[in-house]
Amino acid sequence: MTTTTTTTPAKKRYKIGTRGASGRYPVTVDDKPSGDIHRFHGEWYARPHGHTNESRHADRHAAAQHLVTLVDSGDVDPNAPAAAESADVGGVVPWLSGRMQPTRRNIISAGIALARVAELAWTPQDENGATAPYPGSDNPWDLTCGLCGKTVKRWWSHLRGRNGDPTPRPAYRHKGCIDFEDQAAKVAALIGEPPTACPCHETDHPTTAEDVDRLLNLAERARRADDTDALRPLLAQLLGPCPASSARAESMKTFLPQPKPKN
């Protein structure tokens, strides 16, 4: 006679709450405040309650479980005040989050995103009018609507569309905007036909693939040398506002990894 022994799964002690305006999810362990978790640039981070330090994890559940471990070790005091929400860490230039290294790939991603939101009549800025840097594809981004002037949080991963279709998701802009039927016409009237060459006087923004590649290479050398003074003007050329940002972004796209052909 065969006896089968079943093991009851351990009870999950953590609960992940609703994401707040900053993109963080509060976590309780045994129903007590224990910290928060958030996703940034494809990875998850856990911050213990009352602390400012963070640790990186593979997914949200691993991040939350790490807080359980910290609670059991006595490193979390549920009675401590919660850590204050901090503003985005200042970067080399205002158009790229300080949490994102100015690598070649991140610069290209930011340049493409900044150009596309401009085409859609969004301005990257917060409610106080300060420039909101590109935060990565899966993080909330403060954008001011060019149709009604309201500042809302959107995600580049939603605005860029999917599977080759550039239509933003959802198709409507945000709650309280002008009538959906009037949005496309107003965007077209505001944006017009973007120039293909940089018309700026103070900064010469690249629009050809050759110039983009040259500046990207110089920026990478400056980053590796930790030469911020040399890096800053290069990033201003590659990411700074320009009426020809669409042409610049199209050239940047030529340096993205190409999909492998299907067999």
PDB file of C-alpha atoms in Angstrom:
ATOM      1  CA  MET A   1       0.000   0.000   0.000  1.00  0.00           C
ATOM      2  CA  THR A   2       1.379   3.387  -1.022  1.00  0.00           C
ATOM      3  CA  THR A   3       0.933   6.358   1.236  1.00  0.00           C
ATOM      4  CA  THR A   4       0.997   9.816  -0.328  1.00  0.00           C
ATOM      5  CA  THR A   5       2.111  12.692   1.850  1.00  0.00           C
ATOM      6  CA  THR A   6       1.024  16.186   0.881  1.00  0.00           C
ATOM      7  CA  THR A   7       2.731  19.317   2.112  1.00  0.00           C
ATOM      8  CA  THR A   8       0.650  22.384   2.817  1.00  0.00           C
ATOM      9  CA  PRO A   9       2.202  25.432   1.116  1.00  0.00           C
ATOM     10  CA  ALA A  10       3.566  28.036   3.507  1.00  0.00           C
ATOM     11  CA  LYS A  11       1.227  30.946   3.982  1.00  0.00           C
ATOM     12  CA  LYS A  12       2.319  34.037   2.123  1.00  0.00           C
ATOM     13  CA  ARG A  13       3.013  36.611   4.799  1.00  0.00           C
ATOM     14  CA  TYR A  14       3.307  39.705   2.629  1.00  0.00           C
ATOM     15  CA  LYS A  15       0.630  41.742   0.876  1.00  0.00           C
ATOM     16  CA  ILE A  16       1.353  44.109  -2.002  1.00  0.00           C
ATOM     17  CA  GLY A  17      -0.829  47.208  -2.011  1.00  0.00           C
ATOM     18  CA  THR A  18      -1.981  49.515  -4.789  1.00  0.00           C
ATOM     19  CA  ARG A  19       0.651  51.455  -6.710  1.00  0.00           C
ATOM     20  CA  GLY A  20       0.960  55.063  -5.586  1.00  0.00           C
ATOM     21  CA  ALA A  21       1.546  58.176  -7.679  1.00  0.00           C
ATOM     22  CA  SER A  22       5.315  57.712  -7.404  1.00  0.00           C
ATOM     23  CA  GLY A  23       5.102  54.208  -8.879  1.00  0.00           C
ATOM     24  CA  ARG A  24       5.806  52.426  -5.582  1.00  0.00           C
ATOM     25  CA  TYR A  25       3.697  49.615  -4.114  1.00  0.00           C
ATOM     26  CA  PRO A  26       3.370  49.540  -0.298  1.00  0.00           C
ATOM     27  CA  VAL A  27       4.064  46.146   1.263  1.00  0.00           C
ATOM     28  CA  THR A  28       2.880  44.818   4.600  1.00  0.00           C
ATOM     29  CA  VAL A  29       4.301  41.756   6.336  1.00  0.00           C
ATOM     30  CA  ASP A  30       1.994  40.071   8.845  1.00  0.00           C
ATOM     31  CA  ASP A  31      -0.307  43.064   8.231  1.00  0.00           C
ATOM     32  CA  LYS A  32       2.316  45.573   9.439  1.00  0.00           C
ATOM     33  CA  PRO A  33       3.986  48.274   7.275  1.00  0.00           C
ATOM     34  CA  SER A  34       7.276  46.833   6.079  1.00  0.00           C
ATOM     35  CA  GLY A  35       8.387  48.851   3.072  1.00  0.00           C
ATOM     36  CA  ASP A  36       7.619  49.309  -0.579  1.00  0.00           C
ATOM     37  CA  ILE A  37       8.628  47.870  -3.927  1.00  0.00           C
ATOM     38  CA  HIS A  38       8.776  49.349  -7.397  1.00  0.00           C
ATOM     39  CA  ARG A  39       9.829  48.492 -10.907  1.00  0.00           C
ATOM     40  CA  PHE A  40      12.477  50.475 -12.726  1.00  0.00           C
ATOM     41  CA  HIS A  41      13.964  49.786 -16.129  1.00  0.00           C
ATOM     42  CA  GLY A  42      12.797  46.171 -16.164  1.00  0.00           C
ATOM     43  CA  GLU A  43      13.883  45.203 -12.638  1.00  0.00           C
ATOM     44  CA  TRP A  44      12.243  45.297  -9.207  1.00  0.00           C
ATOM     45  CA  TYR A  45      13.548  47.082  -6.116  1.00  0.00           C
ATOM     46  CA  ALA A  46      12.631  46.715  -2.431  1.00  0.00           C
ATOM     47  CA  ARG A  47      12.959  49.514   0.125  1.00  0.00           C
ATOM     48  CA  PRO A  48      12.514  48.606   3.819  1.00  0.00           C
ATOM     49  CA  HIS A  49      10.149  50.710   5.893  1.00  0.00           C
ATOM     50  CA  GLY A  50      11.952  53.672   7.451  1.00  0.00           C
ATOM     51  CA  HIS A  51      15.021  53.245   5.217  1.00  0.00           C
ATOM     52  CA  THR A  52      16.232  54.868   2.011  1.00  0.00           C
ATOM     53  CA  ASN A  53      18.427  51.996   0.764  1.00  0.00           C
ATOM     54  CA  GLU A  54      17.069  49.680  -1.922  1.00  0.00           C
ATOM     55  CA  SER A  55      17.893  46.167  -3.136  1.00  0.00           C
ATOM     56  CA  ARG A  56      17.361  44.737  -6.607  1.00  0.00           C
ATOM     57  CA  HIS A  57      15.320  41.594  -7.348  1.00  0.00           C
ATOM     58  CA  ALA A  58      14.098  39.509 -10.273  1.00  0.00           C
ATOM     59  CA  ASP A  59      10.365  40.148  -9.815  1.00  0.00           C
ATOM     60  CA  ARG A  60       7.819  41.761  -7.513  1.00  0.00           C
ATOM     61  CA  HIS A  61       7.328  38.672  -5.372  1.00  0.00           C
ATOM     62  CA  ALA A  62      11.053  38.223  -4.783  1.00  0.00           C
ATOM     63  CA  ALA A  63      11.243  41.896  -3.786  1.00  0.00           C
ATOM     64  CA  ALA A  64       8.326  41.560  -1.367  1.00  0.00           C
ATOM     65  CA  GLN A  65       9.704  38.326   0.081  1.00  0.00           C
ATOM     66  CA  HIS A  66      12.996  40.100   0.751  1.00  0.00           C
ATOM     67  CA  LEU A  67      11.089  42.473   3.041  1.00  0.00           C
ATOM     68  CA  VAL A  68       9.796  39.420   4.942  1.00  0.00           C
ATOM     69  CA  THR A  69      13.398  38.347   5.486  1.00  0.00           C
ATOM     70  CA  LEU A  70      14.317  41.803   6.758  1.00  0.00           C
ATOM     71  CA  VAL A  71      11.366  41.827   9.143  1.00  0.00           C
ATOM     72  CA  ASP A  72      12.405  38.450  10.574  1.00  0.00           C
ATOM     73  CA  SER A  73      15.987  39.663  11.011  1.00  0.00           C
ATOM     74  CA  GLY A  74      14.819  42.699  12.971  1.00  0.00           C
ATOM     75  CA  ASP A  75      16.007  45.200  10.362  1.00  0.00           C
ATOM     76  CA  VAL A  76      12.543  46.714   9.894  1.00  0.00           C
ATOM     77  CA  ASP A  77      10.753  48.707  12.565  1.00  0.00           C
ATOM     78  CA  PRO A  78       7.053  48.968  11.593  1.00  0.00           C
ATOM     79  CA  ASN A  79       6.678  51.913  13.967  1.00  0.00           C
ATOM     80  CA  ALA A  80       9.366  53.973  12.227  1.00  0.00           C
ATOM     81  CA  PRO A  81       8.198  56.831   9.982  1.00  0.00           C
ATOM     82  CA  ALA A  82       7.970  55.978   6.317  1.00  0.00           C
ATOM     83  CA  ALA A  83      10.782  57.274   4.118  1.00  0.00           C
ATOM     84  CA  ALA A  84       9.916  60.515   2.372  1.00  0.00           C
ATOM     85  CA  GLU A  85       9.312  60.335  -1.348  1.00  0.00           C
ATOM     86  CA  SER A  86      12.303  61.794  -3.125  1.00  0.00           C
ATOM     87  CA  ALA A  87      12.367  63.534  -6.475  1.00  0.00           C
ATOM     88  CA  ASP A  88      14.098  61.960  -9.422  1.00  0.00           C
ATOM     89  CA  VAL A  89      17.859  61.941  -8.924  1.00  0.00           C
ATOM     90  CA  GLY A  90      19.404  64.705 -10.989  1.00  0.00           C
ATOM     91  CA  GLY A  91      21.188  63.466 -14.074  1.00  0.00           C
ATOM     92  CA  VAL A  92      23.817  64.917 -16.365  1.00  0.00           C
ATOM     93  CA  VAL A  93      21.098  66.668 -18.404  1.00  0.00           C
ATOM     94  CA  PRO A  94      17.423  67.268 -17.566  1.00  0.00           C
ATOM     95  CA  TRP A  95      16.088  64.969 -20.309  1.00  0.00           C
ATOM     96  CA  LEU A  96      17.432  61.662 -18.977  1.00  0.00           C
ATOM     97  CA  SER A  97      16.662  60.298 -15.506  1.00  0.00           C
ATOM     98  CA  GLY A  98      19.619  60.269 -13.165  1.00  0.00           C
ATOM     99  CA  ARG A  99      18.727  56.654 -12.402  1.00  0.00           C
ATOM    100  CA  MET A 100      19.561  55.721 -15.986  1.00  0.00           C
ATOM    101  CA  GLN A 101      23.195  55.603 -16.987  1.00  0.00           C
ATOM    102  CA  PRO A 102      23.818  57.649 -20.165  1.00  0.00           C
ATOM    103  CA  THR A 103      24.802  54.555 -22.142  1.00  0.00           C
ATOM    104  CA  ARG A 104      24.455  54.412 -25.901  1.00  0.00           C
ATOM    105  CA  ARG A 105      21.279  52.297 -25.673  1.00  0.00           C
ATOM    106  CA  ASN A 106      19.656  54.518 -23.027  1.00  0.00           C
ATOM    107  CA  ILE A 107      20.439  57.670 -25.007  1.00  0.00           C
ATOM    108  CA  ILE A 108      18.869  56.159 -28.123  1.00  0.00           C
ATOM    109  CA  SER A 109      15.784  55.023 -26.184  1.00  0.00           C
ATOM    110  CA  ALA A 110      15.380  58.471 -24.633  1.00  0.00           C
ATOM    111  CA  GLY A 111      15.844  60.265 -27.958  1.00  0.00           C
ATOM    112  CA  ILE A 112      13.188  58.141 -29.641  1.00  0.00           C
ATOM    113  CA  ALA A 113      10.751  58.582 -26.746  1.00  0.00           C
ATOM    114  CA  LEU A 114      11.261  62.353 -26.494  1.00  0.00           C
ATOM    115  CA  ALA A 115      10.668  62.770 -30.223  1.00  0.00           C
ATOM    116  CA  ARG A 116       7.514  60.665 -30.209  1.00  0.00           C
ATOM    117  CA  VAL A 117       5.869  62.430 -27.270  1.00  0.00           C
ATOM    118  CA  ALA A 118       6.570  65.736 -29.061  1.00  0.00           C
ATOM    119  CA  GLU A 119       4.836  64.356 -32.169  1.00  0.00           C
ATOM    120  CA  LEU A 120       1.858  63.487 -29.988  1.00  0.00           C
ATOM    121  CA  ALA A 121       1.742  67.019 -28.495  1.00  0.00           C
ATOM    122  CA  TRP A 122       3.014  66.100 -25.040  1.00  0.00           C
ATOM    123  CA  THR A 123       5.663  68.071 -23.151  1.00  0.00           C
ATOM    124  CA  PRO A 124       7.822  66.233 -20.594  1.00  0.00           C
ATOM    125  CA  GLN A 125       7.302  68.440 -17.564  1.00  0.00           C
ATOM    126  CA  ASP A 126       5.728  68.231 -14.131  1.00  0.00           C
ATOM    127  CA  GLU A 127       2.969  70.364 -12.613  1.00  0.00           C
ATOM    128  CA  ASN A 128       5.518  73.008 -11.616  1.00  0.00           C
ATOM    129  CA  GLY A 129       6.792  73.361 -15.160  1.00  0.00           C
ATOM    130  CA  ALA A 130      10.113  71.611 -14.512  1.00  0.00           C
ATOM    131  CA  THR A 131      11.454  69.246 -17.177  1.00  0.00           C
ATOM    132  CA  ALA A 132      10.488  65.631 -16.461  1.00  0.00           C
ATOM    133  CA  PRO A 133      13.349  63.358 -17.582  1.00  0.00           C
ATOM    134  CA  TYR A 134      12.780  60.191 -19.569  1.00  0.00           C
ATOM    135  CA  PRO A 135      12.401  57.507 -16.841  1.00  0.00           C
ATOM    136  CA  GLY A 136      12.499  54.322 -18.916  1.00  0.00           C
ATOM    137  CA  SER A 137       9.653  52.484 -20.619  1.00  0.00           C
ATOM    138  CA  ASP A 138       7.932  50.947 -17.587  1.00  0.00           C
ATOM    139  CA  ASN A 139       7.863  53.901 -15.215  1.00  0.00           C
ATOM    140  CA  PRO A 140       5.386  56.763 -14.788  1.00  0.00           C
ATOM    141  CA  TRP A 141       6.397  59.882 -16.708  1.00  0.00           C
ATOM    142  CA  ASP A 142       5.045  63.367 -15.992  1.00  0.00           C
ATOM    143  CA  LEU A 143       3.732  64.740 -19.291  1.00  0.00           C
ATOM    144  CA  THR A 144       1.813  67.939 -19.921  1.00  0.00           C
ATOM    145  CA  CYS A 145      -0.901  67.686 -22.559  1.00  0.00           C
ATOM    146  CA  GLY A 146      -0.549  70.190 -25.385  1.00  0.00           C
ATOM    147  CA  LEU A 147      -4.289  70.060 -26.059  1.00  0.00           C
ATOM    148  CA  CYS A 148      -5.611  71.084 -22.652  1.00  0.00           C
ATOM    149  CA  GLY A 149      -2.583  71.904 -20.495  1.00  0.00           C
ATOM    150  CA  LYS A 150      -3.168  69.230 -17.871  1.00  0.00           C
ATOM    151  CA  THR A 151      -0.200  67.301 -16.443  1.00  0.00           C
ATOM    152  CA  VAL A 152      -0.731  63.559 -16.081  1.00  0.00           C
ATOM    153  CA  LYS A 153       1.381  60.445 -15.632  1.00  0.00           C
ATOM    154  CA  ARG A 154       1.794  58.218 -18.680  1.00  0.00           C
ATOM    155  CA  TRP A 155       4.073  55.315 -19.563  1.00  0.00           C
ATOM    156  CA  TRP A 156       6.265  55.315 -22.655  1.00  0.00           C
ATOM    157  CA  SER A 157       5.572  51.587 -23.012  1.00  0.00           C
ATOM    158  CA  HIS A 158       1.911  52.557 -23.543  1.00  0.00           C
ATOM    159  CA  LEU A 159       2.526  55.603 -25.718  1.00  0.00           C
ATOM    160  CA  ARG A 160       4.813  53.832 -28.196  1.00  0.00           C
ATOM    161  CA  GLY A 161       2.201  51.244 -29.180  1.00  0.00           C
ATOM    162  CA  ARG A 162       3.023  47.594 -29.741  1.00  0.00           C
ATOM    163  CA  ASN A 163       3.867  45.040 -32.419  1.00  0.00           C
ATOM    164  CA  GLY A 164       4.821  47.684 -34.973  1.00  0.00           C
ATOM    165  CA  ASP A 165       1.611  49.684 -34.479  1.00  0.00           C
ATOM    166  CA  PRO A 166       2.572  53.141 -33.109  1.00  0.00           C
ATOM    167  CA  THR A 167      -0.947  53.909 -31.889  1.00  0.00           C
ATOM    168  CA  PRO A 168      -0.800  54.806 -28.162  1.00  0.00           C
ATOM    169  CA  ARG A 169      -2.751  52.716 -25.683  1.00  0.00           C
ATOM    170  CA  PRO A 170      -5.366  53.747 -24.739  1.00  0.00           C
ATOM    171  CA  ALA A 171      -6.196  55.756 -27.857  1.00  0.00           C
ATOM    172  CA  TYR A 172      -7.734  58.579 -25.814  1.00  0.00           C
ATOM    173  CA  ARG A 173      -5.238  60.889 -24.116  1.00  0.00           C
ATOM    174  CA  HIS A 174      -6.438  61.246 -20.549  1.00  0.00           C
ATOM    175  CA  LYS A 175      -9.487  61.928 -18.428  1.00  0.00           C
ATOM    176  CA  GLY A 176     -10.744  65.480 -18.807  1.00  0.00           C
ATOM    177  CA  CYS A 177      -9.041  66.212 -22.137  1.00  0.00           C
ATOM    178  CA  ILE A 178     -10.873  67.743 -25.096  1.00  0.00           C
ATOM    179  CA  ASP A 179     -13.370  65.553 -26.979  1.00  0.00           C
ATOM    180  CA  PHE A 180     -11.736  62.465 -28.452  1.00  0.00           C
ATOM    181  CA  GLU A 181     -13.106  63.243 -31.918  1.00  0.00           C
ATOM    182  CA  ASP A 182     -11.233  66.578 -31.949  1.00  0.00           C
ATOM    183  CA  GLN A 183      -7.889  65.352 -30.631  1.00  0.00           C
ATOM    184  CA  ALA A 184      -6.206  64.123 -33.829  1.00  0.00           C
ATOM    185  CA  ALA A 185      -6.979  67.318 -35.745  1.00  0.00           C
ATOM    186  CA  LYS A 186      -5.690  69.533 -32.952  1.00  0.00           C
ATOM    187  CA  VAL A 187      -2.476  67.518 -32.622  1.00  0.00           C
ATOM    188  CA  ALA A 188      -1.912  67.837 -36.390  1.00  0.00           C
ATOM    189  CA  ALA A 189      -2.529  71.591 -36.243  1.00  0.00           C
ATOM    190  CA  LEU A 190      -0.137  72.047 -33.301  1.00  0.00           C
ATOM    191  CA  ILE A 191       2.691  69.906 -34.658  1.00  0.00           C
ATOM    192  CA  GLY A 192       2.523  70.650 -38.377  1.00  0.00           C
ATOM    193  CA  GLU A 193       5.236  69.208 -40.611  1.00  0.00           C
ATOM    194  CA  PRO A 194       8.466  68.786 -38.600  1.00  0.00           C
ATOM    195  CA  PRO A 195      11.663  69.943 -40.345  1.00  0.00           C
ATOM    196  CA  THR A 196      14.260  67.371 -41.353  1.00  0.00           C
ATOM    197  CA  ALA A 197      17.257  69.545 -40.427  1.00  0.00           C
ATOM    198  CA  CYS A 198      17.977  71.277 -37.127  1.00  0.00           C
ATOM    199  CA  PRO A 199      16.987  74.980 -37.257  1.00  0.00           C
ATOM    200  CA  CYS A 200      18.312  75.772 -33.766  1.00  0.00           C
ATOM    201  CA  HIS A 201      20.930  78.469 -33.302  1.00  0.00           C
ATOM    202  CA  GLU A 202      22.528  77.714 -29.928  1.00  0.00           C
ATOM    203  CA  THR A 203      22.868  73.922 -30.320  1.00  0.00           C
ATOM    204  CA  ASP A 204      23.464  71.914 -33.471  1.00  0.00           C
ATOM    205  CA  HIS A 205      21.285  68.815 -33.058  1.00  0.00           C
ATOM    206  CA  PRO A 206      22.163  65.857 -35.310  1.00  0.00           C
ATOM    207  CA  THR A 207      19.612  64.508 -37.769  1.00  0.00           C
ATOM    208  CA  THR A 208      21.664  62.158 -39.971  1.00  0.00           C
ATOM    209  CA  ALA A 209      22.711  58.666 -38.945  1.00  0.00           C
ATOM    210  CA  GLU A 210      26.361  59.592 -39.487  1.00  0.00           C
ATOM    211  CA  ASP A 211      26.198  62.569 -37.114  1.00  0.00           C
ATOM    212  CA  VAL A 212      24.160  60.650 -34.540  1.00  0.00           C
ATOM    213  CA  ASP A 213      26.672  57.801 -34.544  1.00  0.00           C
ATOM    214  CA  ARG A 214      29.615  60.179 -34.203  1.00  0.00           C
ATOM    215  CA  LEU A 215      28.081  61.924 -31.177  1.00  0.00           C
ATOM    216  CA  LEU A 216      27.033  58.639 -29.586  1.00  0.00           C
ATOM    217  CA  ASN A 217      30.600  57.389 -29.826  1.00  0.00           C
ATOM    218  CA  LEU A 218      31.949  60.600 -28.280  1.00  0.00           C
ATOM    219  CA  ALA A 219      29.344  60.402 -25.495  1.00  0.00           C
ATOM    220  CA  GLU A 220      30.307  56.804 -24.735  1.00  0.00           C
ATOM    221  CA  ARG A 221      33.981  57.749 -24.460  1.00  0.00           C
ATOM    222  CA  ALA A 222      33.141  60.638 -22.146  1.00  0.00           C
ATOM    223  CA  ARG A 223      30.933  58.404 -19.984  1.00  0.00           C
ATOM    224  CA  ARG A 224      33.619  55.753 -19.665  1.00  0.00           C
ATOM    225  CA  ALA A 225      36.150  58.437 -18.750  1.00  0.00           C
ATOM    226  CA  ASP A 226      33.699  59.890 -16.202  1.00  0.00           C
ATOM    227  CA  ASP A 227      34.096  63.254 -17.960  1.00  0.00           C
ATOM    228  CA  THR A 228      30.805  64.976 -17.160  1.00  0.00           C
ATOM    229  CA  ASP A 229      31.906  68.309 -18.623  1.00  0.00           C
ATOM    230  CA  ALA A 230      32.481  66.666 -22.015  1.00  0.00           C
ATOM    231  CA  LEU A 231      29.371  64.480 -21.758  1.00  0.00           C
ATOM    232  CA  ARG A 232      26.851  67.215 -20.950  1.00  0.00           C
ATOM    233  CA  PRO A 233      27.006  69.161 -24.273  1.00  0.00           C
ATOM    234  CA  LEU A 234      26.953  65.906 -26.242  1.00  0.00           C
ATOM    235  CA  LEU A 235      23.759  64.804 -24.487  1.00  0.00           C
ATOM    236  CA  ALA A 236      22.281  68.249 -25.118  1.00  0.00           C
ATOM    237  CA  GLN A 237      22.809  67.671 -28.839  1.00  0.00           C
ATOM    238  CA  LEU A 238      21.416  64.148 -28.731  1.00  0.00           C
ATOM    239  CA  LEU A 239      18.441  64.731 -26.411  1.00  0.00           C
ATOM    240  CA  GLY A 240      17.735  68.459 -26.195  1.00  0.00           C
ATOM    241  CA  PRO A 241      14.445  69.849 -27.569  1.00  0.00           C
ATOM    242  CA  CYS A 242      14.587  70.485 -31.302  1.00  0.00           C
ATOM    243  CA  PRO A 243      11.910  70.981 -33.984  1.00  0.00           C
ATOM    244  CA  ALA A 244      13.739  68.285 -35.979  1.00  0.00           C
ATOM    245  CA  SER A 245      13.704  65.734 -33.151  1.00  0.00           C
ATOM    246  CA  SER A 246      11.667  63.340 -35.319  1.00  0.00           C
ATOM    247  CA  ALA A 247      14.437  63.197 -37.926  1.00  0.00           C
ATOM    248  CA  ARG A 248      16.995  62.724 -35.171  1.00  0.00           C
ATOM    249  CA  ALA A 249      14.962  59.853 -33.726  1.00  0.00           C
ATOM    250  CA  GLU A 250      14.600  58.152 -37.110  1.00  0.00           C
ATOM    251  CA  SER A 251      18.379  58.162 -37.447  1.00  0.00           C
ATOM    252  CA  MET A 252      18.715  56.786 -33.921  1.00  0.00           C
ATOM    253  CA  LYS A 253      16.403  53.891 -34.780  1.00  0.00           C
ATOM    254  CA  THR A 254      18.931  52.634 -37.325  1.00  0.00           C
ATOM    255  CA  PHE A 255      21.235  51.740 -34.420  1.00  0.00           C
ATOM    256  CA  LEU A 256      18.702  49.624 -32.533  1.00  0.00           C
ATOM    257  CA  PRO A 257      19.281  45.848 -32.464  1.00  0.00           C
ATOM    258  CA  GLN A 258      17.595  44.291 -35.476  1.00  0.00           C
ATOM    259  CA  PRO A 259      15.126  41.427 -34.889  1.00  0.00           C
ATOM    260  CA  LYS A 260      16.362  38.007 -35.854  1.00  0.00           C
ATOM    261  CA  PRO A 261      14.797  36.643 -39.060  1.00  0.00           C
ATOM    262  CA  LYS A 262      12.192  33.936 -38.538  1.00  0.00           C
ATOM    263  CA  ASN A 263      13.065  30.487 -39.794  1.00  0.00           C
TER     264      ASN A 263
END
